Amino acid sequence: MVSRDSSQPAGVFHRGLFHRRLAIIFGLQLLAIVIVCLMGLYDVAPTGAVLVLIVIISALAWLAARRQWAPVSRLAQAVSDWDEQSPDLDSWQPEQLSRRTDADVATLASSLYGFANRIAGYNQRERNFTRDASHELRSPLTVIKMSADMLADDPMLGDFGQRSVQRIKRSTREMEALVEALLILARESDNGLTEEDFVVNDVLRDELPDVLEMLEGRPITLELEEPARFALHGSPRVFAVLCWQLIRNACQQAEGGTVVVTVMPGVVTVTHRGEAPAPTTADRHGFELAIAQRISERFRWPLELQTREGRRHIARIRFPESMPTA
C-alpha cells in the first residue's frame, strides 16, 4: 500500500468517501449513456456506434469502481494469506493506508490489525506457557515419584508409612495424567505431538501397569478384553491420556466393582460395573469426564456415554479413521 504523508495525523480519514466516489462514477456513467442515447435518437451517431460507446462507458465505470474497491480487496487477501503461526503484521498497519482511504475501510484495517496482534500475542503466550509448564510441573512430580520409590524400599518403614507412600505414588500418577491432559488441551494446534501409526491394543497394554498402580489399595478390578485389534494414525500419547481419563472417571462412579476396557473394531469401550455410590457422591461425573470430552472433540473421536440397568456405566469412543492390523 502507498505510505501516507508523514504530516498527515494518524487516523484522519474521510468518512463516506467510498460511497461518494461510487455515486460520482455511476452518475457520470448515467449521464454519458443518456447523452449517447440522445445522439443515436437524433441520428447524430449510428446505432452501432451508440452500442459500442455504451459498452465502453460501462467498462470504464466498472474499472473505476473496481479501483475504489482495491483497498478492501487487499485487506481480504491479507486475511486469506495470514498465518497466525508466523504473522507478518507490517502490511496491516493503518499508517500504511493512503490518506485518501475511506474512513470505514481504515476502521476495518485498524480492527483487523488489532485482532491480528491479539492473536499473535495469544499464540506466543500459549507457546511460553506450554514450554514452561511442561518443565516446571513435570520436574517436581518426577522428584516426588523417585522419593516415594525410595521410601517404599526402606525396610524401617511401617505398614502405616507404606500405605501413605502408596497414596503418594497413586496421587502423583494421577497428577501426571492430569497435567499431560491439560497440556494437550492448552495447545491451540497439534504442533509438538508426535504422530505415527500405532496399534491401540499395544498402547492399552503398555498403560496397564500404571493404571493398576493407580488402583492399588482400592477394591476395583481392571480387565482388558480384546476381541478385535485395530490401528490409528495419530498421537499415541493423546489416545492413552483419553483412555486414562475415562478409566479414572469410571473408578469414581463407586467405591468398588470392575472396570472393563474392551477393544472392538474401530471402538474402545470403558465399562464400569459396581455397587451403588454413596448418597454423598450421587453424581461423580466430573473433571475427568470433562477433559475426556474436550479431547474427543479436539481430535474428532466421538465419545458416547450410557448408563444401563445393573448400574453399568459405559463410555464408548469411536474412531472413524481406524485402520485394520495384522
C-alpha positions as a LaTeX table, in Angstrom:
\begin{tabular}{lrrr}
\hline
Residue & $x$ (\AA) & $y$ (\AA) & $z$ (\AA) \\
\hline
Met1 & 0.00 & 0.00 & 0.00 \\
Val2 & 1.09 & 3.61 & $-0.53$ \\
Ser3 & 2.66 & 5.25 & 2.51 \\
Arg4 & 0.85 & 8.19 & 3.97 \\
Asp5 & 2.23 & 11.69 & 4.19 \\
Ser6 & 4.08 & 11.97 & 7.50 \\
Ser7 & 2.46 & 15.36 & 8.11 \\
Gln8 & $-0.99$ & 13.78 & 7.99 \\
Pro9 & $-2.08$ & 12.93 & 11.55 \\
Ala10 & $-2.86$ & 9.26 & 12.20 \\
Gly11 & $-6.49$ & 8.27 & 11.97 \\
Val12 & $-7.65$ & 11.31 & 9.89 \\
Phe13 & $-9.75$ & 9.83 & 7.09 \\
His14 & $-12.84$ & 10.99 & 5.21 \\
Arg15 & $-15.95$ & 9.09 & 6.21 \\
Gly16 & $-18.29$ & 8.26 & 3.34 \\
Leu17 & $-15.60$ & 8.94 & 0.73 \\
Phe18 & $-16.04$ & 5.49 & $-0.83$ \\
His19 & $-19.80$ & 5.98 & $-1.26$ \\
Arg20 & $-19.36$ & 9.46 & $-2.72$ \\
Arg21 & $-16.85$ & 8.21 & $-5.25$ \\
Leu22 & $-19.16$ & 5.39 & $-6.33$ \\
Ala23 & $-22.04$ & 7.86 & $-6.64$ \\
Ile24 & $-19.90$ & 10.12 & $-8.86$ \\
Ile25 & $-18.77$ & 7.19 & $-11.04$ \\
Phe26 & $-22.26$ & 5.84 & $-11.64$ \\
Gly27 & $-23.67$ & 9.37 & $-12.02$ \\
Leu28 & $-21.18$ & 10.12 & $-14.77$ \\
Gln29 & $-21.91$ & 6.76 & $-16.35$ \\
Leu30 & $-25.65$ & 7.50 & $-16.38$ \\
Leu31 & $-25.06$ & 10.96 & $-17.85$ \\
Ala32 & $-22.78$ & 9.62 & $-20.58$ \\
Ile33 & $-25.23$ & 6.87 & $-21.51$ \\
Val34 & $-28.09$ & 9.39 & $-21.73$ \\
Ile35 & $-26.01$ & 11.64 & $-24.00$ \\
Val36 & $-25.04$ & 8.71 & $-26.24$ \\
Cys37 & $-28.66$ & 7.56 & $-26.44$ \\
Leu38 & $-29.77$ & 11.08 & $-27.44$ \\
Met39 & $-27.08$ & 11.10 & $-30.13$ \\
Gly40 & $-28.47$ & 7.88 & $-31.53$ \\
Leu41 & $-32.06$ & 9.14 & $-31.21$ \\
Tyr42 & $-31.33$ & 12.28 & $-33.27$ \\
Asp43 & $-29.18$ & 10.41 & $-35.79$ \\
Val44 & $-26.01$ & 12.20 & $-34.68$ \\
Ala45 & $-24.30$ & 8.79 & $-34.42$ \\
Pro46 & $-25.20$ & 5.43 & $-35.98$ \\
Thr47 & $-26.80$ & 2.72 & $-33.85$ \\
Gly48 & $-23.71$ & 0.51 & $-33.90$ \\
Ala49 & $-21.51$ & 3.33 & $-32.64$ \\
Val50 & $-24.02$ & 4.09 & $-29.88$ \\
Leu51 & $-23.91$ & 0.47 & $-28.67$ \\
Val52 & $-20.10$ & 0.45 & $-28.76$ \\
Leu53 & $-19.97$ & 3.68 & $-26.74$ \\
Ile54 & $-22.39$ & 2.29 & $-24.15$ \\
Val55 & $-20.20$ & $-0.80$ & $-23.73$ \\
Ile56 & $-17.04$ & 1.33 & $-23.42$ \\
Ile57 & $-18.67$ & 3.65 & $-20.87$ \\
Ser58 & $-19.91$ & 0.69 & $-18.79$ \\
Ala59 & $-16.43$ & $-0.93$ & $-18.89$ \\
Leu60 & $-14.77$ & 2.33 & $-17.76$ \\
Ala61 & $-17.30$ & 2.71 & $-14.93$ \\
Trp62 & $-16.63$ & $-0.88$ & $-13.82$ \\
Leu63 & $-12.85$ & $-0.32$ & $-13.86$ \\
Ala64 & $-13.22$ & 2.88 & $-11.84$ \\
Ala65 & $-15.45$ & 1.15 & $-9.25$ \\
Arg66 & $-13.01$ & $-1.76$ & $-9.05$ \\
Arg67 & $-10.17$ & 0.65 & $-8.36$ \\
Gln68 & $-12.12$ & 2.17 & $-5.48$ \\
Trp69 & $-12.71$ & $-1.34$ & $-4.09$ \\
Ala70 & $-8.98$ & $-2.20$ & $-4.28$ \\
Pro71 & $-8.16$ & $-1.38$ & $-0.59$ \\
Val72 & $-10.90$ & $-3.77$ & 0.59 \\
Ser73 & $-9.63$ & $-6.45$ & $-1.79$ \\
Arg74 & $-6.09$ & $-6.06$ & $-0.42$ \\
Leu75 & $-7.38$ & $-6.43$ & 3.12 \\
Ala76 & $-9.33$ & $-9.55$ & 2.15 \\
Gln77 & $-6.23$ & $-11.02$ & 0.52 \\
Ala78 & $-4.16$ & $-10.23$ & 3.62 \\
Val79 & $-6.71$ & $-12.08$ & 5.78 \\
Ser80 & $-6.68$ & $-15.03$ & 3.38 \\
Asp81 & $-2.86$ & $-15.24$ & 3.35 \\
Trp82 & $-2.32$ & $-14.57$ & 7.05 \\
Asp83 & $-0.65$ & $-17.33$ & 9.07 \\
Glu84 & $-1.06$ & $-16.90$ & 12.82 \\
Gln85 & 1.97 & $-19.11$ & 13.47 \\
Ser86 & 4.31 & $-16.71$ & 11.64 \\
Pro87 & 2.40 & $-13.43$ & 11.46 \\
Asp88 & 3.56 & $-10.61$ & 9.20 \\
Leu89 & 1.69 & $-7.61$ & 10.57 \\
Asp90 & 3.53 & $-4.79$ & 8.81 \\
Ser91 & 1.10 & $-4.59$ & 5.89 \\
Trp92 & $-1.81$ & $-4.46$ & 8.36 \\
Gln93 & $-0.77$ & $-1.20$ & 9.99 \\
Pro94 & $-3.30$ & 1.61 & 9.48 \\
Glu95 & $-0.36$ & 4.00 & 8.97 \\
Gln96 & 0.34 & 2.24 & 5.67 \\
Leu97 & $-3.01$ & 3.35 & 4.25 \\
Ser98 & $-3.29$ & 6.35 & 1.95 \\
Arg99 & $-4.91$ & 9.44 & 3.44 \\
Arg100 & $-7.45$ & 9.21 & 0.61 \\
Thr101 & $-8.71$ & 5.91 & 2.08 \\
Asp102 & $-12.32$ & 5.89 & 3.20 \\
Ala103 & $-12.78$ & 6.05 & 6.99 \\
Asp104 & $-14.82$ & 2.81 & 7.03 \\
Val105 & $-12.03$ & 0.95 & 5.24 \\
Ala106 & $-9.45$ & 2.46 & 7.61 \\
Thr107 & $-11.53$ & 1.34 & 10.60 \\
Leu108 & $-11.71$ & $-2.17$ & 9.19 \\
Ala109 & $-7.94$ & $-2.23$ & 8.65 \\
Ser110 & $-7.29$ & $-0.94$ & 12.17 \\
Ser111 & $-9.61$ & $-3.54$ & 13.70 \\
Leu112 & $-8.02$ & $-6.37$ & 11.75 \\
Tyr113 & $-4.56$ & $-5.16$ & 12.73 \\
Gly114 & $-5.53$ & $-5.12$ & 16.41 \\
Phe115 & $-7.13$ & $-8.56$ & 16.14 \\
Ala116 & $-4.02$ & $-9.98$ & 14.46 \\
Asn117 & $-1.84$ & $-8.53$ & 17.22 \\
Arg118 & $-4.02$ & $-10.11$ & 19.91 \\
Ile119 & $-3.91$ & $-13.50$ & 18.15 \\
Ala120 & $-0.13$ & $-13.27$ & 17.77 \\
Gly121 & 0.23 & $-12.39$ & 21.45 \\
Tyr122 & $-2.07$ & $-15.25$ & 22.44 \\
Asn123 & $-0.04$ & $-17.75$ & 20.39 \\
Gln124 & 3.19 & $-16.52$ & 21.94 \\
Arg125 & 1.76 & $-16.80$ & 25.48 \\
Glu126 & 0.47 & $-20.28$ & 24.66 \\
Arg127 & 3.90 & $-21.44$ & 23.49 \\
Asn128 & 5.56 & $-19.92$ & 26.55 \\
Phe129 & 3.02 & $-21.49$ & 28.91 \\
Thr130 & 3.19 & $-25.00$ & 27.47 \\
Arg131 & 7.01 & $-24.87$ & 27.39 \\
Asp132 & 7.35 & $-23.60$ & 30.96 \\
Ala133 & 4.51 & $-25.68$ & 32.39 \\
Ser134 & 5.84 & $-28.84$ & 30.80 \\
His135 & 9.13 & $-28.41$ & 32.65 \\
Glu136 & 8.02 & $-26.73$ & 35.87 \\
Leu137 & 5.16 & $-29.15$ & 36.54 \\
Arg138 & 6.71 & $-32.42$ & 35.43 \\
Ser139 & 10.04 & $-31.97$ & 37.19 \\
Pro140 & 8.59 & $-31.79$ & 40.74 \\
Leu141 & 6.34 & $-34.76$ & 40.00 \\
Thr142 & 9.36 & $-36.78$ & 38.89 \\
Val143 & 11.17 & $-35.88$ & 42.12 \\
Ile144 & 8.14 & $-36.90$ & 44.18 \\
Lys145 & 7.90 & $-40.24$ & 42.36 \\
Met146 & 11.58 & $-41.02$ & 42.87 \\
Ser147 & 11.41 & $-40.08$ & 46.54 \\
Ala148 & 8.29 & $-42.21$ & 47.05 \\
Asp149 & 10.01 & $-45.20$ & 45.41 \\
Met150 & 13.00 & $-44.78$ & 47.71 \\
Leu151 & 10.75 & $-44.57$ & 50.76 \\
Ala152 & 8.83 & $-47.67$ & 49.68 \\
Asp153 & 12.11 & $-49.65$ & 49.63 \\
Asp154 & 13.01 & $-48.60$ & 53.19 \\
Pro155 & 12.72 & $-51.70$ & 55.43 \\
Met156 & 12.29 & $-49.49$ & 58.51 \\
Leu157 & 9.03 & $-48.07$ & 57.18 \\
Gly158 & 5.99 & $-49.48$ & 58.94 \\
Asp159 & 2.63 & $-50.52$ & 57.50 \\
Phe160 & 1.14 & $-47.08$ & 58.04 \\
Gly161 & 4.10 & $-45.48$ & 56.26 \\
Gln162 & 3.81 & $-47.93$ & 53.36 \\
Arg163 & 0.14 & $-47.09$ & 52.93 \\
Ser164 & 0.97 & $-43.40$ & 52.96 \\
Val165 & 3.70 & $-43.89$ & 50.35 \\
Gln166 & 1.31 & $-45.82$ & 48.13 \\
Arg167 & $-1.21$ & $-43.00$ & 48.35 \\
Ile168 & 1.51 & $-40.52$ & 47.41 \\
Lys169 & 2.53 & $-42.63$ & 44.41 \\
Arg170 & $-1.07$ & $-43.04$ & 43.29 \\
Ser171 & $-1.83$ & $-39.33$ & 43.62 \\
Thr172 & 1.39 & $-38.46$ & 41.78 \\
Arg173 & 0.48 & $-40.73$ & 38.86 \\
Glu174 & $-2.99$ & $-39.21$ & 38.69 \\
Met175 & $-1.46$ & $-35.73$ & 38.73 \\
Glu176 & 0.90 & $-36.69$ & 35.89 \\
Ala177 & $-2.04$ & $-37.85$ & 33.77 \\
Leu178 & $-3.95$ & $-34.66$ & 34.59 \\
Val179 & $-1.00$ & $-32.39$ & 33.74 \\
Glu180 & $-0.42$ & $-34.21$ & 30.47 \\
Ala181 & $-4.11$ & $-33.88$ & 29.51 \\
Leu182 & $-4.18$ & $-30.17$ & 30.34 \\
Leu183 & $-1.01$ & $-29.52$ & 28.36 \\
Ile184 & $-2.50$ & $-31.29$ & 25.34 \\
Leu185 & $-5.63$ & $-29.14$ & 25.56 \\
Ala186 & $-3.60$ & $-25.97$ & 26.13 \\
Arg187 & $-2.08$ & $-26.22$ & 22.66 \\
Glu188 & $-4.00$ & $-24.25$ & 20.06 \\
Ser189 & $-2.68$ & $-26.55$ & 17.32 \\
Asp190 & $-1.40$ & $-30.10$ & 17.25 \\
Asn191 & 2.22 & $-28.96$ & 16.85 \\
Gly192 & 4.56 & $-30.74$ & 19.21 \\
Leu193 & 2.57 & $-34.01$ & 19.26 \\
Thr194 & 4.28 & $-36.98$ & 17.64 \\
Glu195 & 2.00 & $-38.63$ & 15.08 \\
Glu196 & 2.53 & $-42.19$ & 13.94 \\
Asp197 & 0.71 & $-45.40$ & 13.13 \\
Phe198 & 0.07 & $-47.35$ & 16.33 \\
Val199 & $-1.99$ & $-50.32$ & 17.46 \\
Val200 & $-4.45$ & $-49.30$ & 20.18 \\
Asn201 & $-4.20$ & $-52.72$ & 21.85 \\
Asp202 & $-0.45$ & $-52.31$ & 22.35 \\
Val203 & $-0.86$ & $-48.82$ & 23.84 \\
Leu204 & $-3.52$ & $-50.05$ & 26.26 \\
Arg205 & $-1.35$ & $-52.96$ & 27.41 \\
Asp206 & 1.60 & $-50.61$ & 27.93 \\
Glu207 & $-0.59$ & $-48.37$ & 30.11 \\
Leu208 & $-1.99$ & $-51.20$ & 32.24 \\
Pro209 & 0.84 & $-51.23$ & 34.84 \\
Asp210 & 0.35 & $-47.52$ & 35.55 \\
Val211 & $-3.41$ & $-47.95$ & 35.81 \\
Leu212 & $-3.03$ & $-50.91$ & 38.18 \\
Glu213 & $-0.64$ & $-48.84$ & 40.28 \\
Met214 & $-3.24$ & $-46.10$ & 40.46 \\
Leu215 & $-5.87$ & $-48.64$ & 41.60 \\
Glu216 & $-3.63$ & $-50.30$ & 44.17 \\
Gly217 & $-5.35$ & $-50.47$ & 47.55 \\
Arg218 & $-8.82$ & $-49.89$ & 46.08 \\
Pro219 & $-11.47$ & $-52.64$ & 45.74 \\
Ile220 & $-11.63$ & $-52.19$ & 41.95 \\
Thr221 & $-10.70$ & $-54.81$ & 39.37 \\
Leu222 & $-9.43$ & $-53.85$ & 35.93 \\
Glu223 & $-9.92$ & $-56.12$ & 32.93 \\
Leu224 & $-8.79$ & $-55.75$ & 29.31 \\
Glu225 & $-10.81$ & $-57.57$ & 26.66 \\
Glu226 & $-9.52$ & $-57.70$ & 23.08 \\
Pro227 & $-11.98$ & $-59.36$ & 20.71 \\
Ala228 & $-10.53$ & $-57.16$ & 17.95 \\
Arg229 & $-7.40$ & $-55.23$ & 17.01 \\
Phe230 & $-7.08$ & $-52.03$ & 15.02 \\
Ala231 & $-4.60$ & $-49.25$ & 14.40 \\
Leu232 & $-4.77$ & $-45.46$ & 14.28 \\
His233 & $-2.68$ & $-42.68$ & 12.80 \\
Gly234 & $-2.15$ & $-40.00$ & 15.40 \\
Ser235 & $-0.56$ & $-39.39$ & 18.75 \\
Pro236 & $-0.42$ & $-42.50$ & 20.96 \\
Arg237 & 0.06 & $-40.21$ & 23.98 \\
Val238 & $-3.23$ & $-38.43$ & 23.28 \\
Phe239 & $-5.01$ & $-41.76$ & 22.92 \\
Ala240 & $-3.50$ & $-43.02$ & 26.18 \\
Val241 & $-4.45$ & $-39.85$ & 28.06 \\
Leu242 & $-8.03$ & $-40.07$ & 26.77 \\
Cys243 & $-8.34$ & $-43.68$ & 27.98 \\
Trp244 & $-6.73$ & $-42.69$ & 31.29 \\
Gln245 & $-9.38$ & $-40.05$ & 31.91 \\
Leu246 & $-12.23$ & $-42.44$ & 31.10 \\
Ile247 & $-10.83$ & $-45.12$ & 33.39 \\
Arg248 & $-10.37$ & $-42.61$ & 36.20 \\
Asn249 & $-13.93$ & $-41.40$ & 35.69 \\
Ala250 & $-15.20$ & $-44.99$ & 35.78 \\
Cys251 & $-13.35$ & $-45.59$ & 39.04 \\
Gln252 & $-15.06$ & $-42.55$ & 40.55 \\
Gln253 & $-18.55$ & $-43.95$ & 39.93 \\
Ala254 & $-18.44$ & $-46.19$ & 43.01 \\
Glu255 & $-16.08$ & $-47.38$ & 45.70 \\
Gly256 & $-15.80$ & $-50.88$ & 44.24 \\
Gly257 & $-16.57$ & $-53.04$ & 41.22 \\
Thr258 & $-15.00$ & $-53.91$ & 37.90 \\
Val259 & $-13.73$ & $-51.67$ & 35.12 \\
Val260 & $-13.61$ & $-53.42$ & 31.74 \\
Val261 & $-11.76$ & $-51.93$ & 28.77 \\
Thr262 & $-12.96$ & $-53.57$ & 25.54 \\
Val263 & $-11.42$ & $-53.17$ & 22.09 \\
Met264 & $-13.89$ & $-53.66$ & 19.24 \\
Pro265 & $-13.40$ & $-52.83$ & 15.53 \\
Gly266 & $-12.93$ & $-49.06$ & 15.48 \\
Val267 & $-14.31$ & $-48.70$ & 19.02 \\
Val268 & $-12.88$ & $-48.70$ & 22.54 \\
Thr269 & $-15.35$ & $-49.11$ & 25.39 \\
Val270 & $-14.77$ & $-48.45$ & 29.09 \\
Thr271 & $-17.47$ & $-50.11$ & 31.19 \\
His272 & $-17.90$ & $-49.91$ & 34.95 \\
Arg273 & $-19.98$ & $-52.41$ & 36.86 \\
Gly274 & $-20.12$ & $-51.78$ & 40.56 \\
Glu275 & $-22.01$ & $-51.02$ & 43.71 \\
Ala276 & $-24.29$ & $-48.04$ & 44.01 \\
Pro277 & $-22.45$ & $-44.89$ & 45.07 \\
Ala278 & $-22.91$ & $-43.43$ & 48.50 \\
Pro279 & $-25.58$ & $-40.72$ & 48.91 \\
Thr280 & $-22.92$ & $-38.04$ & 49.28 \\
Thr281 & $-21.38$ & $-39.00$ & 45.93 \\
Ala282 & $-24.51$ & $-39.46$ & 43.84 \\
Asp283 & $-23.08$ & $-37.59$ & 40.87 \\
Arg284 & $-19.37$ & $-38.10$ & 40.39 \\
His285 & $-19.13$ & $-37.32$ & 36.69 \\
Gly286 & $-16.63$ & $-34.55$ & 36.97 \\
Phe287 & $-13.31$ & $-33.22$ & 35.88 \\
Glu288 & $-12.01$ & $-36.40$ & 34.24 \\
Leu289 & $-15.08$ & $-36.75$ & 32.04 \\
Ala290 & $-14.95$ & $-33.06$ & 31.06 \\
Ile291 & $-11.32$ & $-33.45$ & 29.96 \\
Ala292 & $-12.15$ & $-36.64$ & 28.02 \\
Gln293 & $-14.98$ & $-34.87$ & 26.19 \\
Arg294 & $-12.73$ & $-31.95$ & 25.24 \\
Ile295 & $-10.03$ & $-34.31$ & 23.93 \\
Ser296 & $-12.58$ & $-36.28$ & 21.91 \\
Glu297 & $-13.94$ & $-33.06$ & 20.36 \\
Arg298 & $-10.46$ & $-31.75$ & 19.69 \\
Phe299 & $-9.27$ & $-34.86$ & 17.82 \\
Arg300 & $-12.68$ & $-35.80$ & 16.33 \\
Trp301 & $-13.02$ & $-39.07$ & 18.20 \\
Pro302 & $-16.74$ & $-39.16$ & 19.12 \\
Leu303 & $-17.43$ & $-40.04$ & 22.74 \\
Glu304 & $-20.74$ & $-41.62$ & 23.78 \\
Leu305 & $-21.90$ & $-42.07$ & 27.39 \\
Gln306 & $-24.57$ & $-44.51$ & 28.54 \\
Thr307 & $-25.97$ & $-45.81$ & 31.82 \\
Arg308 & $-27.73$ & $-49.16$ & 31.66 \\
Glu309 & $-29.55$ & $-51.38$ & 34.12 \\
Gly310 & $-27.46$ & $-53.00$ & 36.77 \\
Arg311 & $-25.52$ & $-49.81$ & 37.42 \\
Arg312 & $-23.43$ & $-50.22$ & 34.26 \\
His313 & $-21.75$ & $-47.00$ & 33.18 \\
Ile314 & $-20.42$ & $-47.18$ & 29.61 \\
Ala315 & $-18.12$ & $-44.76$ & 27.81 \\
Arg316 & $-17.63$ & $-45.58$ & 24.13 \\
Ile317 & $-15.03$ & $-43.92$ & 21.88 \\
Arg318 & $-15.43$ & $-44.26$ & 18.13 \\
Phe319 & $-12.51$ & $-43.85$ & 15.74 \\
Pro320 & $-13.85$ & $-43.10$ & 12.23 \\
Glu321 & $-10.40$ & $-43.37$ & 10.62 \\
Ser322 & $-9.33$ & $-46.64$ & 12.21 \\
Met323 & $-7.11$ & $-49.00$ & 10.18 \\
Pro324 & $-7.00$ & $-52.81$ & 10.20 \\
Thr325 & $-3.93$ & $-54.53$ & 11.54 \\
Ala326 & $-2.50$ & $-57.98$ & 11.01 \\
\hline
\end{tabular}
